[in-house]
């Protein structure tokens, strides 16, 4: 079974994806599939206990075995990250995307936390908050981000990103 991975666009020349967490039972196959989609970096937003409960404690090692970079950036489920920390993460993702790399972001379902980070990344590329969230919603096929606090975070992040340009 092919794992779901949704191309978002808007981060040229790189490829930006949003996805749910990989399957623990098919972790090696899932990571191989991501690599076949030109993904070079996986960003996991799962908290350590959540990752363990999902059986994904080996995700970083599995990515490394298959030549993918793995970045762990835990955000509480339904929560929002620290502004400075997410700014640093988005800057790191933008650098990879500007180099033409593929970056895929996941939380558990690939909606709330992932929608927040991917929307903020698009804002760093110049999209308004509404444009970014609409693009990610269309790509994912679900309304993102999931909570009012997450949407407010994206709105604030995008307004600050626009002011910095």
PDB file of C-alpha atoms in Angstrom:
ATOM      1  CA  UNK A   1       0.000   0.000   0.000  1.00  0.00           C
ATOM      2  CA  UNK A   2       1.382   3.390  -1.000  1.00  0.00           C
ATOM      3  CA  UNK A   3       1.458   5.894   1.877  1.00  0.00           C
ATOM      4  CA  UNK A   4      -0.371   9.177   1.308  1.00  0.00           C
ATOM      5  CA  UNK A   5       1.845  12.159   0.558  1.00  0.00           C
ATOM      6  CA  UNK A   6       0.395  15.399  -0.770  1.00  0.00           C
ATOM      7  CA  UNK A   7       2.429  17.857  -2.893  1.00  0.00           C
ATOM      8  CA  UNK A   8       1.602  21.429  -1.912  1.00  0.00           C
ATOM      9  CA  UNK A   9       3.494  23.565  -4.434  1.00  0.00           C
ATOM     10  CA  UNK A  10       4.415  27.200  -3.954  1.00  0.00           C
ATOM     11  CA  UNK A  11       7.970  26.533  -2.764  1.00  0.00           C
ATOM     12  CA  UNK A  12       9.829  26.521  -6.079  1.00  0.00           C
ATOM     13  CA  UNK A  13      12.303  25.259  -7.032  1.00  0.00           C
ATOM     14  CA  UNK A  14      11.861  22.729  -4.201  1.00  0.00           C
ATOM     15  CA  UNK A  15       8.990  20.369  -3.559  1.00  0.00           C
ATOM     16  CA  UNK A  16       6.953  20.818  -0.374  1.00  0.00           C
ATOM     17  CA  UNK A  17       4.718  18.010   0.900  1.00  0.00           C
ATOM     18  CA  UNK A  18       2.272  17.449   3.746  1.00  0.00           C
ATOM     19  CA  UNK A  19       1.405  13.960   4.953  1.00  0.00           C
ATOM     20  CA  UNK A  20       0.169  11.891   7.882  1.00  0.00           C
ATOM     21  CA  UNK A  21       2.688   9.963   9.965  1.00  0.00           C
ATOM     22  CA  UNK A  22       4.137   6.899   8.274  1.00  0.00           C
ATOM     23  CA  UNK A  23       2.933   3.443   9.238  1.00  0.00           C
ATOM     24  CA  UNK A  24       5.070   1.698  11.862  1.00  0.00           C
ATOM     25  CA  UNK A  25       4.340  -1.656  10.208  1.00  0.00           C
ATOM     26  CA  UNK A  26       5.540  -0.396   6.819  1.00  0.00           C
ATOM     27  CA  UNK A  27       8.089   2.190   7.930  1.00  0.00           C
ATOM     28  CA  UNK A  28      10.918   1.046   5.628  1.00  0.00           C
ATOM     29  CA  UNK A  29       8.584   0.848   2.615  1.00  0.00           C
ATOM     30  CA  UNK A  30       6.969   4.198   3.429  1.00  0.00           C
ATOM     31  CA  UNK A  31      10.343   5.955   3.689  1.00  0.00           C
ATOM     32  CA  UNK A  32      11.451   4.331   0.432  1.00  0.00           C
ATOM     33  CA  UNK A  33       8.268   5.693  -1.205  1.00  0.00           C
ATOM     34  CA  UNK A  34       8.954   9.206   0.111  1.00  0.00           C
ATOM     35  CA  UNK A  35      12.448   9.033  -1.348  1.00  0.00           C
ATOM     36  CA  UNK A  36      10.951   7.970  -4.706  1.00  0.00           C
ATOM     37  CA  UNK A  37       8.876  11.178  -4.597  1.00  0.00           C
ATOM     38  CA  UNK A  38      12.096  13.263  -4.403  1.00  0.00           C
ATOM     39  CA  UNK A  39      11.773  13.891  -0.667  1.00  0.00           C
ATOM     40  CA  UNK A  40      15.175  14.585   0.872  1.00  0.00           C
ATOM     41  CA  UNK A  41      14.052  15.792   4.306  1.00  0.00           C
ATOM     42  CA  UNK A  42      11.317  14.500   6.609  1.00  0.00           C
ATOM     43  CA  UNK A  43      10.114  16.876   9.336  1.00  0.00           C
ATOM     44  CA  UNK A  44       8.283  15.119  12.178  1.00  0.00           C
ATOM     45  CA  UNK A  45       6.168  17.247  14.495  1.00  0.00           C
ATOM     46  CA  UNK A  46       5.315  14.331  16.794  1.00  0.00           C
ATOM     47  CA  UNK A  47       6.176  14.548  20.460  1.00  0.00           C
ATOM     48  CA  UNK A  48       8.550  11.791  21.669  1.00  0.00           C
ATOM     49  CA  UNK A  49       5.881   9.904  23.650  1.00  0.00           C
ATOM     50  CA  UNK A  50       3.472  10.156  20.719  1.00  0.00           C
ATOM     51  CA  UNK A  51       6.119   8.874  18.319  1.00  0.00           C
ATOM     52  CA  UNK A  52       6.795   5.947  20.642  1.00  0.00           C
ATOM     53  CA  UNK A  53       3.097   5.158  21.027  1.00  0.00           C
ATOM     54  CA  UNK A  54       2.762   5.072  17.230  1.00  0.00           C
ATOM     55  CA  UNK A  55       5.740   2.698  16.953  1.00  0.00           C
ATOM     56  CA  UNK A  56       7.854   5.297  15.154  1.00  0.00           C
ATOM     57  CA  UNK A  57      10.822   5.357  17.515  1.00  0.00           C
ATOM     58  CA  UNK A  58      13.031   4.169  14.627  1.00  0.00           C
ATOM     59  CA  UNK A  59      11.869   6.786  12.125  1.00  0.00           C
ATOM     60  CA  UNK A  60      15.059   8.870  12.320  1.00  0.00           C
ATOM     61  CA  UNK A  61      17.287   5.800  11.930  1.00  0.00           C
ATOM     62  CA  UNK A  62      15.177   4.452   9.066  1.00  0.00           C
ATOM     63  CA  UNK A  63      15.393   7.780   7.258  1.00  0.00           C
ATOM     64  CA  UNK A  64      19.174   7.880   7.760  1.00  0.00           C
ATOM     65  CA  UNK A  65      19.532   4.312   6.432  1.00  0.00           C
ATOM     66  CA  UNK A  66      17.743   5.381   3.260  1.00  0.00           C
ATOM     67  CA  UNK A  67      19.629   8.639   2.824  1.00  0.00           C
ATOM     68  CA  UNK A  68      16.928  11.039   4.020  1.00  0.00           C
ATOM     69  CA  UNK A  69      17.505  13.828   6.493  1.00  0.00           C
ATOM     70  CA  UNK A  70      15.207  13.653   9.528  1.00  0.00           C
ATOM     71  CA  UNK A  71      14.285  16.720  11.578  1.00  0.00           C
ATOM     72  CA  UNK A  72      12.313  16.309  14.808  1.00  0.00           C
ATOM     73  CA  UNK A  73      10.377  19.397  15.863  1.00  0.00           C
ATOM     74  CA  UNK A  74       7.868  18.317  18.523  1.00  0.00           C
ATOM     75  CA  UNK A  75       4.659  20.327  18.847  1.00  0.00           C
ATOM     76  CA  UNK A  76       1.901  19.262  21.275  1.00  0.00           C
ATOM     77  CA  UNK A  77      -1.140  17.787  19.523  1.00  0.00           C
ATOM     78  CA  UNK A  78      -3.622  20.592  18.744  1.00  0.00           C
ATOM     79  CA  UNK A  79      -0.988  23.068  19.980  1.00  0.00           C
ATOM     80  CA  UNK A  80       1.183  25.813  18.572  1.00  0.00           C
ATOM     81  CA  UNK A  81       4.988  26.048  18.668  1.00  0.00           C
ATOM     82  CA  UNK A  82       7.238  28.703  20.139  1.00  0.00           C
ATOM     83  CA  UNK A  83       7.513  31.540  17.591  1.00  0.00           C
ATOM     84  CA  UNK A  84      11.329  31.764  17.548  1.00  0.00           C
ATOM     85  CA  UNK A  85      11.711  28.007  17.221  1.00  0.00           C
ATOM     86  CA  UNK A  86       9.243  27.680  14.338  1.00  0.00           C
ATOM     87  CA  UNK A  87      10.884  30.641  12.612  1.00  0.00           C
ATOM     88  CA  UNK A  88      14.209  28.790  12.737  1.00  0.00           C
ATOM     89  CA  UNK A  89      12.570  25.599  11.435  1.00  0.00           C
ATOM     90  CA  UNK A  90      10.857  27.453   8.579  1.00  0.00           C
ATOM     91  CA  UNK A  91      14.139  29.169   7.658  1.00  0.00           C
ATOM     92  CA  UNK A  92      15.860  25.763   7.537  1.00  0.00           C
ATOM     93  CA  UNK A  93      13.077  24.356   5.358  1.00  0.00           C
ATOM     94  CA  UNK A  94      13.125  27.378   3.037  1.00  0.00           C
ATOM     95  CA  UNK A  95      16.893  27.010   2.579  1.00  0.00           C
ATOM     96  CA  UNK A  96      16.463  23.382   1.518  1.00  0.00           C
ATOM     97  CA  UNK A  97      13.540  24.199  -0.771  1.00  0.00           C
ATOM     98  CA  UNK A  98      15.415  27.088  -2.422  1.00  0.00           C
ATOM     99  CA  UNK A  99      18.193  24.571  -3.135  1.00  0.00           C
ATOM    100  CA  UNK A 100      15.637  22.447  -4.995  1.00  0.00           C
ATOM    101  CA  UNK A 101      15.173  19.797  -2.314  1.00  0.00           C
ATOM    102  CA  UNK A 102      11.983  17.999  -1.367  1.00  0.00           C
ATOM    103  CA  UNK A 103      10.701  18.504   2.184  1.00  0.00           C
ATOM    104  CA  UNK A 104       7.798  16.522   3.676  1.00  0.00           C
ATOM    105  CA  UNK A 105       6.146  17.480   6.966  1.00  0.00           C
ATOM    106  CA  UNK A 106       4.053  15.192   9.152  1.00  0.00           C
ATOM    107  CA  UNK A 107       2.345  15.073  12.503  1.00  0.00           C
ATOM    108  CA  UNK A 108      -0.118  12.290  13.350  1.00  0.00           C
ATOM    109  CA  UNK A 109      -2.849  12.975  10.785  1.00  0.00           C
ATOM    110  CA  UNK A 110      -1.050  15.591   8.690  1.00  0.00           C
ATOM    111  CA  UNK A 111      -3.659  18.273   9.309  1.00  0.00           C
ATOM    112  CA  UNK A 112      -3.214  20.526  12.355  1.00  0.00           C
ATOM    113  CA  UNK A 113       0.443  20.851  13.276  1.00  0.00           C
ATOM    114  CA  UNK A 114       1.612  19.971   9.768  1.00  0.00           C
ATOM    115  CA  UNK A 115      -0.840  22.434   8.260  1.00  0.00           C
ATOM    116  CA  UNK A 116       0.539  25.149  10.533  1.00  0.00           C
ATOM    117  CA  UNK A 117       4.199  24.525   9.628  1.00  0.00           C
ATOM    118  CA  UNK A 118       3.575  24.090   5.893  1.00  0.00           C
ATOM    119  CA  UNK A 119       1.385  27.223   5.795  1.00  0.00           C
ATOM    120  CA  UNK A 120       4.082  29.214   7.600  1.00  0.00           C
ATOM    121  CA  UNK A 121       6.629  27.926   5.082  1.00  0.00           C
ATOM    122  CA  UNK A 122       4.480  29.160   2.200  1.00  0.00           C
ATOM    123  CA  UNK A 123       4.155  32.529   3.955  1.00  0.00           C
ATOM    124  CA  UNK A 124       7.954  32.693   4.040  1.00  0.00           C
ATOM    125  CA  UNK A 125       7.810  32.274   0.243  1.00  0.00           C
ATOM    126  CA  UNK A 126       5.484  35.286   0.015  1.00  0.00           C
ATOM    127  CA  UNK A 127       1.974  33.843   0.286  1.00  0.00           C
ATOM    128  CA  UNK A 128      -0.571  35.583   2.485  1.00  0.00           C
ATOM    129  CA  UNK A 129      -1.882  33.547   5.411  1.00  0.00           C
ATOM    130  CA  UNK A 130      -5.193  32.945   3.652  1.00  0.00           C
ATOM    131  CA  UNK A 131      -3.486  31.939   0.389  1.00  0.00           C
ATOM    132  CA  UNK A 132      -1.137  29.607   2.261  1.00  0.00           C
ATOM    133  CA  UNK A 133      -3.859  27.880   4.282  1.00  0.00           C
ATOM    134  CA  UNK A 134      -6.108  27.585   1.199  1.00  0.00           C
ATOM    135  CA  UNK A 135      -3.294  26.022  -0.836  1.00  0.00           C
ATOM    136  CA  UNK A 136      -2.499  23.499   1.901  1.00  0.00           C
ATOM    137  CA  UNK A 137      -6.203  22.739   2.430  1.00  0.00           C
ATOM    138  CA  UNK A 138      -6.632  22.000  -1.289  1.00  0.00           C
ATOM    139  CA  UNK A 139      -3.515  19.829  -1.383  1.00  0.00           C
ATOM    140  CA  UNK A 140      -4.373  17.894   1.776  1.00  0.00           C
ATOM    141  CA  UNK A 141      -8.089  17.580   1.070  1.00  0.00           C
ATOM    142  CA  UNK A 142      -8.885  18.637   4.637  1.00  0.00           C
ATOM    143  CA  UNK A 143      -9.254  22.016   6.292  1.00  0.00           C
ATOM    144  CA  UNK A 144      -5.909  23.056   7.765  1.00  0.00           C
ATOM    145  CA  UNK A 145      -4.710  24.018  10.258  1.00  0.00           C
ATOM    146  CA  UNK A 146      -7.057  22.283  12.653  1.00  0.00           C
ATOM    147  CA  UNK A 147      -7.629  24.721  15.533  1.00  0.00           C
ATOM    148  CA  UNK A 148      -8.409  28.412  15.869  1.00  0.00           C
ATOM    149  CA  UNK A 149      -5.132  28.904  17.764  1.00  0.00           C
ATOM    150  CA  UNK A 150      -3.181  27.270  14.919  1.00  0.00           C
ATOM    151  CA  UNK A 151      -4.917  29.450  12.315  1.00  0.00           C
ATOM    152  CA  UNK A 152      -4.218  32.568  14.401  1.00  0.00           C
ATOM    153  CA  UNK A 153      -0.564  31.527  14.633  1.00  0.00           C
ATOM    154  CA  UNK A 154      -0.334  31.293  10.823  1.00  0.00           C
ATOM    155  CA  UNK A 155      -2.040  34.689  10.433  1.00  0.00           C
ATOM    156  CA  UNK A 156       0.439  36.308  12.826  1.00  0.00           C
ATOM    157  CA  UNK A 157       3.439  34.511  11.300  1.00  0.00           C
ATOM    158  CA  UNK A 158       2.439  35.570   7.780  1.00  0.00           C
ATOM    159  CA  UNK A 159       1.919  39.198   8.799  1.00  0.00           C
ATOM    160  CA  UNK A 160       5.373  39.280  10.387  1.00  0.00           C
ATOM    161  CA  UNK A 161       6.910  37.525   7.366  1.00  0.00           C
ATOM    162  CA  UNK A 162       5.291  40.114   5.085  1.00  0.00           C
ATOM    163  CA  UNK A 163       6.587  42.971   7.212  1.00  0.00           C
ATOM    164  CA  UNK A 164      10.097  41.517   7.073  1.00  0.00           C
ATOM    165  CA  UNK A 165      10.100  41.492   3.252  1.00  0.00           C
TER     166      UNK A 165
END
